[in-house]
PDB file of C-alpha atoms in Angstrom:
ATOM      1  CA  MET A 253      62.416   1.130  19.548  1.00 48.00           C
ATOM      2  CA  GLY A 254      63.035  -1.645  22.084  1.00 54.00           C
ATOM      3  CA  ALA A 255      66.414  -3.086  23.035  1.00 61.00           C
ATOM      4  CA  VAL A 256      67.831  -5.443  20.423  1.00 65.00           C
ATOM      5  CA  ALA A 257      70.527  -6.937  22.676  1.00 71.00           C
ATOM      6  CA  GLY A 258      71.101  -7.777  26.319  1.00 84.00           C
ATOM      7  CA  PRO A 259      72.429  -5.254  28.866  1.00 89.00           C
ATOM      8  CA  GLU A 260      76.001  -6.568  28.567  1.00 92.00           C
ATOM      9  CA  ILE A 261      76.146  -5.789  24.847  1.00 92.00           C
ATOM     10  CA  GLU A 262      74.412  -2.441  25.372  1.00 93.00           C
ATOM     11  CA  ARG A 263      77.054  -1.613  28.004  1.00 94.00           C
ATOM     12  CA  LEU A 264      79.823  -2.458  25.507  1.00 94.00           C
ATOM     13  CA  VAL A 265      78.201  -0.176  22.913  1.00 94.00           C
ATOM     14  CA  GLN A 266      77.833   2.668  25.439  1.00 94.00           C
ATOM     15  CA  LEU A 267      81.497   2.429  26.458  1.00 95.00           C
ATOM     16  CA  LEU A 268      82.692   2.342  22.844  1.00 96.00           C
ATOM     17  CA  ALA A 269      80.531   5.387  22.073  1.00 96.00           C
ATOM     18  CA  ARG A 270      82.577   7.391  24.605  1.00 96.00           C
ATOM     19  CA  LEU A 271      85.703   7.041  22.459  1.00 95.00           C
ATOM     20  CA  PRO A 272      86.576  10.051  20.284  1.00 93.00           C
ATOM     21  CA  GLY A 273      85.387   9.639  16.718  1.00 92.00           C
ATOM     22  CA  LEU A 274      82.806   6.988  17.577  1.00 93.00           C
ATOM     23  CA  GLY A 275      79.154   7.965  17.653  1.00 92.00           C
ATOM     24  CA  PRO A 276      76.304   5.598  18.631  1.00 92.00           C
ATOM     25  CA  ARG A 277      76.071   4.003  15.161  1.00 94.00           C
ATOM     26  CA  SER A 278      79.835   3.536  14.804  1.00 96.00           C
ATOM     27  CA  ALA A 279      79.973   2.110  18.334  1.00 95.00           C
ATOM     28  CA  ARG A 280      77.275  -0.449  17.452  1.00 94.00           C
ATOM     29  CA  ARG A 281      79.206  -1.489  14.333  1.00 96.00           C
ATOM     30  CA  ALA A 282      82.444  -1.764  16.338  1.00 96.00           C
ATOM     31  CA  ALA A 283      80.745  -3.814  19.078  1.00 95.00           C
ATOM     32  CA  LEU A 284      79.222  -6.172  16.527  1.00 95.00           C
ATOM     33  CA  HIS A 285      82.599  -6.588  14.808  1.00 96.00           C
ATOM     34  CA  LEU A 286      84.298  -7.355  18.139  1.00 95.00           C
ATOM     35  CA  ILE A 287      81.656  -9.921  19.041  1.00 94.00           C
ATOM     36  CA  LYS A 288      81.905 -11.631  15.647  1.00 95.00           C
ATOM     37  CA  LYS A 289      85.722 -11.741  15.924  1.00 94.00           C
ATOM     38  CA  ARG A 290      85.900 -12.788  19.574  1.00 92.00           C
ATOM     39  CA  GLU A 291      88.892 -15.110  19.234  1.00 93.00           C
ATOM     40  CA  ALA A 292      90.913 -13.030  16.769  1.00 95.00           C
ATOM     41  CA  LEU A 293      90.148  -9.532  18.073  1.00 95.00           C
ATOM     42  CA  MET A 294      88.153  -9.231  21.290  1.00 94.00           C
ATOM     43  CA  MET A 295      90.365 -11.485  23.439  1.00 94.00           C
ATOM     44  CA  PRO A 296      93.686  -9.858  22.376  1.00 95.00           C
ATOM     45  CA  LEU A 297      92.101  -6.410  22.788  1.00 95.00           C
ATOM     46  CA  SER A 298      90.869  -7.321  26.262  1.00 95.00           C
ATOM     47  CA  GLY A 299      94.372  -8.468  27.215  1.00 95.00           C
ATOM     48  CA  ALA A 300      95.995  -5.328  25.768  1.00 95.00           C
ATOM     49  CA  LEU A 301      93.568  -3.112  27.693  1.00 95.00           C
ATOM     50  CA  GLN A 302      94.391  -4.926  30.940  1.00 95.00           C
ATOM     51  CA  VAL A 303      98.142  -4.560  30.348  1.00 93.00           C
ATOM     52  CA  ALA A 304      97.661  -0.847  29.599  1.00 93.00           C
ATOM     53  CA  LEU A 305      95.611  -0.443  32.769  1.00 94.00           C
ATOM     54  CA  ASP A 306      98.285  -2.155  34.861  1.00 95.00           C
ATOM     55  CA  LYS A 307     101.490  -0.837  33.286  1.00 96.00           C
ATOM     56  CA  VAL A 308     100.979   2.474  31.454  1.00 96.00           C
ATOM     57  CA  GLN A 309     102.067   5.513  33.460  1.00 96.00           C
ATOM     58  CA  VAL A 310     102.892   9.178  32.988  1.00 97.00           C
ATOM     59  CA  CYS A 311     106.599   9.975  32.577  1.00 97.00           C
ATOM     60  CA  LYS A 312     107.789  11.984  35.579  1.00 96.00           C
ATOM     61  CA  THR A 313     110.239  13.911  33.383  1.00 96.00           C
ATOM     62  CA  CYS A 314     108.288  14.944  30.292  1.00 97.00           C
ATOM     63  CA  GLY A 315     104.646  13.864  30.734  1.00 97.00           C
ATOM     64  CA  ASN A 316     104.621  11.297  27.912  1.00 97.00           C
ATOM     65  CA  ILE A 317     102.781   8.018  28.549  1.00 97.00           C
ATOM     66  CA  ASP A 318     104.711   4.760  28.460  1.00 97.00           C
ATOM     67  CA  THR A 319     105.181   1.472  30.281  1.00 95.00           C
ATOM     68  CA  GLN A 320     108.478   2.696  31.749  1.00 95.00           C
ATOM     69  CA  ASN A 321     109.285   5.763  33.828  1.00 95.00           C
ATOM     70  CA  PRO A 322     111.223   7.825  32.691  1.00 96.00           C
ATOM     71  CA  CYS A 323     109.794   7.077  29.247  1.00 96.00           C
ATOM     72  CA  THR A 324     111.497   5.615  26.177  1.00 96.00           C
ATOM     73  CA  VAL A 325     112.073   9.075  24.658  1.00 96.00           C
ATOM     74  CA  CYS A 326     113.653  10.518  27.810  1.00 96.00           C
ATOM     75  CA  THR A 327     116.022   7.563  28.229  1.00 96.00           C
ATOM     76  CA  ASP A 328     117.053   7.365  24.556  1.00 96.00           C
ATOM     77  CA  PRO A 329     120.788   8.229  24.438  1.00 96.00           C
ATOM     78  CA  LYS A 330     120.489   9.312  20.770  1.00 95.00           C
ATOM     79  CA  ARG A 331     118.218  12.218  21.735  1.00 96.00           C
ATOM     80  CA  ASP A 332     119.608  15.737  21.884  1.00 96.00           C
ATOM     81  CA  PRO A 333     119.281  16.889  25.524  1.00 96.00           C
ATOM     82  CA  SER A 334     119.870  20.519  24.524  1.00 97.00           C
ATOM     83  CA  ILE A 335     116.447  20.771  22.831  1.00 97.00           C
ATOM     84  CA  ILE A 336     113.059  20.551  24.542  1.00 97.00           C
ATOM     85  CA  VAL A 337     109.978  20.477  22.314  1.00 97.00           C
ATOM     86  CA  VAL A 338     106.908  21.738  24.189  1.00 97.00           C
ATOM     87  CA  VAL A 339     103.564  20.211  23.184  1.00 97.00           C
ATOM     88  CA  ALA A 340     100.066  20.545  24.612  1.00 97.00           C
ATOM     89  CA  ASP A 341      99.182  16.867  24.567  1.00 96.00           C
ATOM     90  CA  VAL A 342     100.687  13.398  24.146  1.00 97.00           C
ATOM     91  CA  ALA A 343      98.856  13.131  20.794  1.00 95.00           C
ATOM     92  CA  ASP A 344     100.978  16.064  19.544  1.00 95.00           C
ATOM     93  CA  LEU A 345     104.152  14.333  20.740  1.00 96.00           C
ATOM     94  CA  TRP A 346     103.161  11.179  18.866  1.00 95.00           C
ATOM     95  CA  ALA A 347     102.392  13.212  15.717  1.00 94.00           C
ATOM     96  CA  LEU A 348     105.872  14.790  15.761  1.00 94.00           C
ATOM     97  CA  GLU A 349     107.431  11.370  16.305  1.00 94.00           C
ATOM     98  CA  ARG A 350     105.499   9.880  13.372  1.00 93.00           C
ATOM     99  CA  ALA A 351     106.900  12.675  11.201  1.00 91.00           C
ATOM    100  CA  ASN A 352     110.403  12.065  12.616  1.00 90.00           C
ATOM    101  CA  ALA A 353     110.469  15.857  12.962  1.00 89.00           C
ATOM    102  CA  THR A 354     112.955  16.218  15.832  1.00 92.00           C
ATOM    103  CA  GLN A 355     115.637  14.406  17.787  1.00 94.00           C
ATOM    104  CA  GLY A 356     115.080  16.606  20.820  1.00 96.00           C
ATOM    105  CA  ARG A 357     113.305  15.716  24.032  1.00 97.00           C
ATOM    106  CA  TYR A 358     109.741  16.705  24.914  1.00 98.00           C
ATOM    107  CA  HIS A 359     107.645  18.421  27.549  1.00 98.00           C
ATOM    108  CA  VAL A 360     103.885  17.771  27.627  1.00 98.00           C
ATOM    109  CA  LEU A 361     101.880  20.636  29.159  1.00 98.00           C
ATOM    110  CA  GLY A 362      98.654  18.633  29.465  1.00 96.00           C
ATOM    111  CA  ALA A 363      96.551  21.284  27.683  1.00 96.00           C
ATOM    112  CA  THR A 364      96.732  24.946  26.688  1.00 96.00           C
ATOM    113  CA  LEU A 365      95.672  27.989  28.687  1.00 95.00           C
ATOM    114  CA  SER A 366      91.955  28.543  28.195  1.00 94.00           C
ATOM    115  CA  PRO A 367      90.233  31.029  30.533  1.00 90.00           C
ATOM    116  CA  LEU A 368      86.830  30.203  29.019  1.00 90.00           C
ATOM    117  CA  ASP A 369      87.283  26.536  29.947  1.00 92.00           C
ATOM    118  CA  GLY A 370      88.775  27.349  33.338  1.00 93.00           C
ATOM    119  CA  VAL A 371      92.280  26.105  32.428  1.00 95.00           C
ATOM    120  CA  GLY A 372      94.899  28.264  34.125  1.00 94.00           C
ATOM    121  CA  PRO A 373      98.694  28.053  34.545  1.00 95.00           C
ATOM    122  CA  GLN A 374      98.279  25.952  37.685  1.00 95.00           C
ATOM    123  CA  ASP A 375      96.564  23.233  35.609  1.00 95.00           C
ATOM    124  CA  LEU A 376      99.549  22.829  33.272  1.00 97.00           C
ATOM    125  CA  THR A 377     103.105  21.581  33.887  1.00 97.00           C
ATOM    126  CA  ILE A 378     104.600  25.017  33.198  1.00 97.00           C
ATOM    127  CA  ASP A 379     106.589  25.195  36.469  1.00 96.00           C
ATOM    128  CA  ALA A 380     108.329  21.917  35.629  1.00 97.00           C
ATOM    129  CA  LEU A 381     109.132  23.237  32.135  1.00 97.00           C
ATOM    130  CA  VAL A 382     110.693  26.416  33.538  1.00 97.00           C
ATOM    131  CA  ALA A 383     112.798  24.286  35.892  1.00 96.00           C
ATOM    132  CA  ARG A 384     113.960  22.104  32.982  1.00 97.00           C
ATOM    133  CA  ALA A 385     114.771  25.203  30.903  1.00 97.00           C
ATOM    134  CA  HIS A 386     117.216  26.332  33.593  1.00 96.00           C
ATOM    135  CA  ASP A 387     119.250  23.130  33.218  1.00 96.00           C
ATOM    136  CA  ALA A 388     122.694  24.083  31.871  1.00 95.00           C
ATOM    137  CA  GLN A 389     122.560  21.559  29.009  1.00 95.00           C
ATOM    138  CA  VAL A 390     119.292  22.941  27.598  1.00 97.00           C
ATOM    139  CA  HIS A 391     119.868  25.548  24.859  1.00 97.00           C
ATOM    140  CA  GLU A 392     116.576  25.713  22.956  1.00 96.00           C
ATOM    141  CA  ILE A 393     112.881  25.460  23.797  1.00 97.00           C
ATOM    142  CA  ILE A 394     110.689  24.801  20.748  1.00 96.00           C
ATOM    143  CA  LEU A 395     107.053  25.765  21.325  1.00 96.00           C
ATOM    144  CA  ALA A 396     105.157  23.265  19.152  1.00 95.00           C
ATOM    145  CA  LEU A 397     101.700  24.497  20.140  1.00 94.00           C
ATOM    146  CA  ASN A 398      98.550  24.752  18.034  1.00 91.00           C
ATOM    147  CA  ALA A 399      98.088  27.884  15.915  1.00 87.00           C
ATOM    148  CA  THR A 400      94.925  28.758  17.845  1.00 89.00           C
ATOM    149  CA  VAL A 401      94.216  31.666  20.182  1.00 91.00           C
ATOM    150  CA  ASP A 402      94.705  29.399  23.232  1.00 94.00           C
ATOM    151  CA  GLY A 403      97.881  27.872  21.789  1.00 94.00           C
ATOM    152  CA  GLN A 404      99.446  31.245  21.023  1.00 93.00           C
ATOM    153  CA  THR A 405      98.370  32.683  24.399  1.00 94.00           C
ATOM    154  CA  THR A 406     100.124  29.756  26.071  1.00 96.00           C
ATOM    155  CA  ALA A 407     103.231  30.290  23.928  1.00 95.00           C
ATOM    156  CA  HIS A 408     103.438  33.979  24.885  1.00 95.00           C
ATOM    157  CA  TYR A 409     102.900  33.168  28.573  1.00 96.00           C
ATOM    158  CA  ILE A 410     105.696  30.575  28.553  1.00 97.00           C
ATOM    159  CA  THR A 411     108.037  32.887  26.621  1.00 96.00           C
ATOM    160  CA  ASP A 412     107.614  35.575  29.297  1.00 96.00           C
ATOM    161  CA  LEU A 413     108.464  33.064  32.042  1.00 96.00           C
ATOM    162  CA  LEU A 414     111.623  31.965  30.217  1.00 96.00           C
ATOM    163  CA  GLN A 415     113.096  35.491  29.957  1.00 94.00           C
ATOM    164  CA  ASP A 416     115.756  34.790  32.593  1.00 92.00           C
ATOM    165  CA  ALA A 417     116.615  31.280  31.373  1.00 94.00           C
ATOM    166  CA  ASN A 418     119.665  31.083  29.120  1.00 92.00           C
ATOM    167  CA  VAL A 419     117.740  29.449  26.268  1.00 96.00           C
ATOM    168  CA  LYS A 420     116.615  30.308  22.759  1.00 95.00           C
ATOM    169  CA  VAL A 421     112.812  30.133  22.493  1.00 96.00           C
ATOM    170  CA  THR A 422     111.461  29.264  19.042  1.00 95.00           C
ATOM    171  CA  ARG A 423     108.089  28.230  17.643  1.00 92.00           C
ATOM    172  CA  LEU A 424     106.900  26.228  14.674  1.00 89.00           C
ATOM    173  CA  ALA A 425     106.603  28.126  11.397  1.00 86.00           C
ATOM    174  CA  HIS A 426     103.062  28.889  10.259  1.00 84.00           C
ATOM    175  CA  GLY A 427     102.194  29.088   6.600  1.00 84.00           C
ATOM    176  CA  VAL A 428     101.637  27.232   3.359  1.00 82.00           C
ATOM    177  CA  PRO A 429     101.501  23.460   3.943  1.00 83.00           C
ATOM    178  CA  VAL A 430     103.550  21.089   1.802  1.00 83.00           C
ATOM    179  CA  GLY A 431     101.434  20.333  -1.256  1.00 84.00           C
ATOM    180  CA  GLY A 432      99.089  23.232  -0.489  1.00 81.00           C
ATOM    181  CA  GLU A 433      97.540  25.424  -3.173  1.00 85.00           C
ATOM    182  CA  LEU A 434      97.227  29.129  -2.379  1.00 81.00           C
ATOM    183  CA  ASP A 435      93.679  29.389  -3.706  1.00 87.00           C
ATOM    184  CA  TYR A 436      92.426  26.925  -1.075  1.00 84.00           C
ATOM    185  CA  LEU A 437      94.148  28.459   1.975  1.00 83.00           C
ATOM    186  CA  ASP A 438      92.481  30.756   4.492  1.00 85.00           C
ATOM    187  CA  GLU A 439      93.530  34.395   4.886  1.00 87.00           C
ATOM    188  CA  GLY A 440      95.223  33.822   8.269  1.00 84.00           C
ATOM    189  CA  THR A 441      97.472  31.093   6.875  1.00 84.00           C
ATOM    190  CA  LEU A 442      98.388  33.194   3.830  1.00 88.00           C
ATOM    191  CA  SER A 443      99.251  36.287   5.873  1.00 87.00           C
ATOM    192  CA  ALA A 444     101.329  34.202   8.322  1.00 83.00           C
ATOM    193  CA  ALA A 445     103.190  32.624   5.385  1.00 83.00           C
ATOM    194  CA  MET A 446     103.907  36.039   3.904  1.00 86.00           C
ATOM    195  CA  ARG A 447     105.207  37.408   7.230  1.00 85.00           C
ATOM    196  CA  GLN A 448     107.442  34.398   7.810  1.00 83.00           C
ATOM    197  CA  ARG A 449     108.866  34.149   4.303  1.00 82.00           C
ATOM    198  CA  THR A 450     112.412  32.810   3.966  1.00 75.00           C
ATOM    199  CA  LEU A 451     115.261  33.093   1.456  1.00 80.00           C
ATOM    200  CA  PHE A 452     114.890  30.829  -1.586  1.00 81.00           C
TER     201      PHE A 452
END
């Protein structure tokens, strides 16, 4: 099949197709929608992308991304400085914030340990986390890492490094989700829920 649009439009489609969740067909639909809504959508989007390119930076304290450094979370006086919630990625931080799950501060590792993918301790911000954990005002480190092999390996590695820090190290509970039905859950989730049962 020959090209149905000029190289500029094809370039737009190719760039959109690199975004997570967008395949070639979805990228074509998105490009067409942007072109049809040039005034209402494409121009504001173009401006927002330029602002993000110019102003967004990585927080030097926690690794969040923001237009200020330190970030909005780190400079919020209502946050509890005694709690640091460790996450693998900024997306996890945003998810916890959407749920309003904690009033603590955060530490973004950048990934999880994954020997198969060549991700070692030197590729993560673990040293900075250990340094923060030794701050006198920090009392608890919450490991909010994925319940995967890599996530749990990372959690164990960090826990070992925090042995001499005067902090309590906790992790997220694993088990039956809110609204979940037992019949539809996998065996790993059920056994974790049974092990971590609590008083009713």
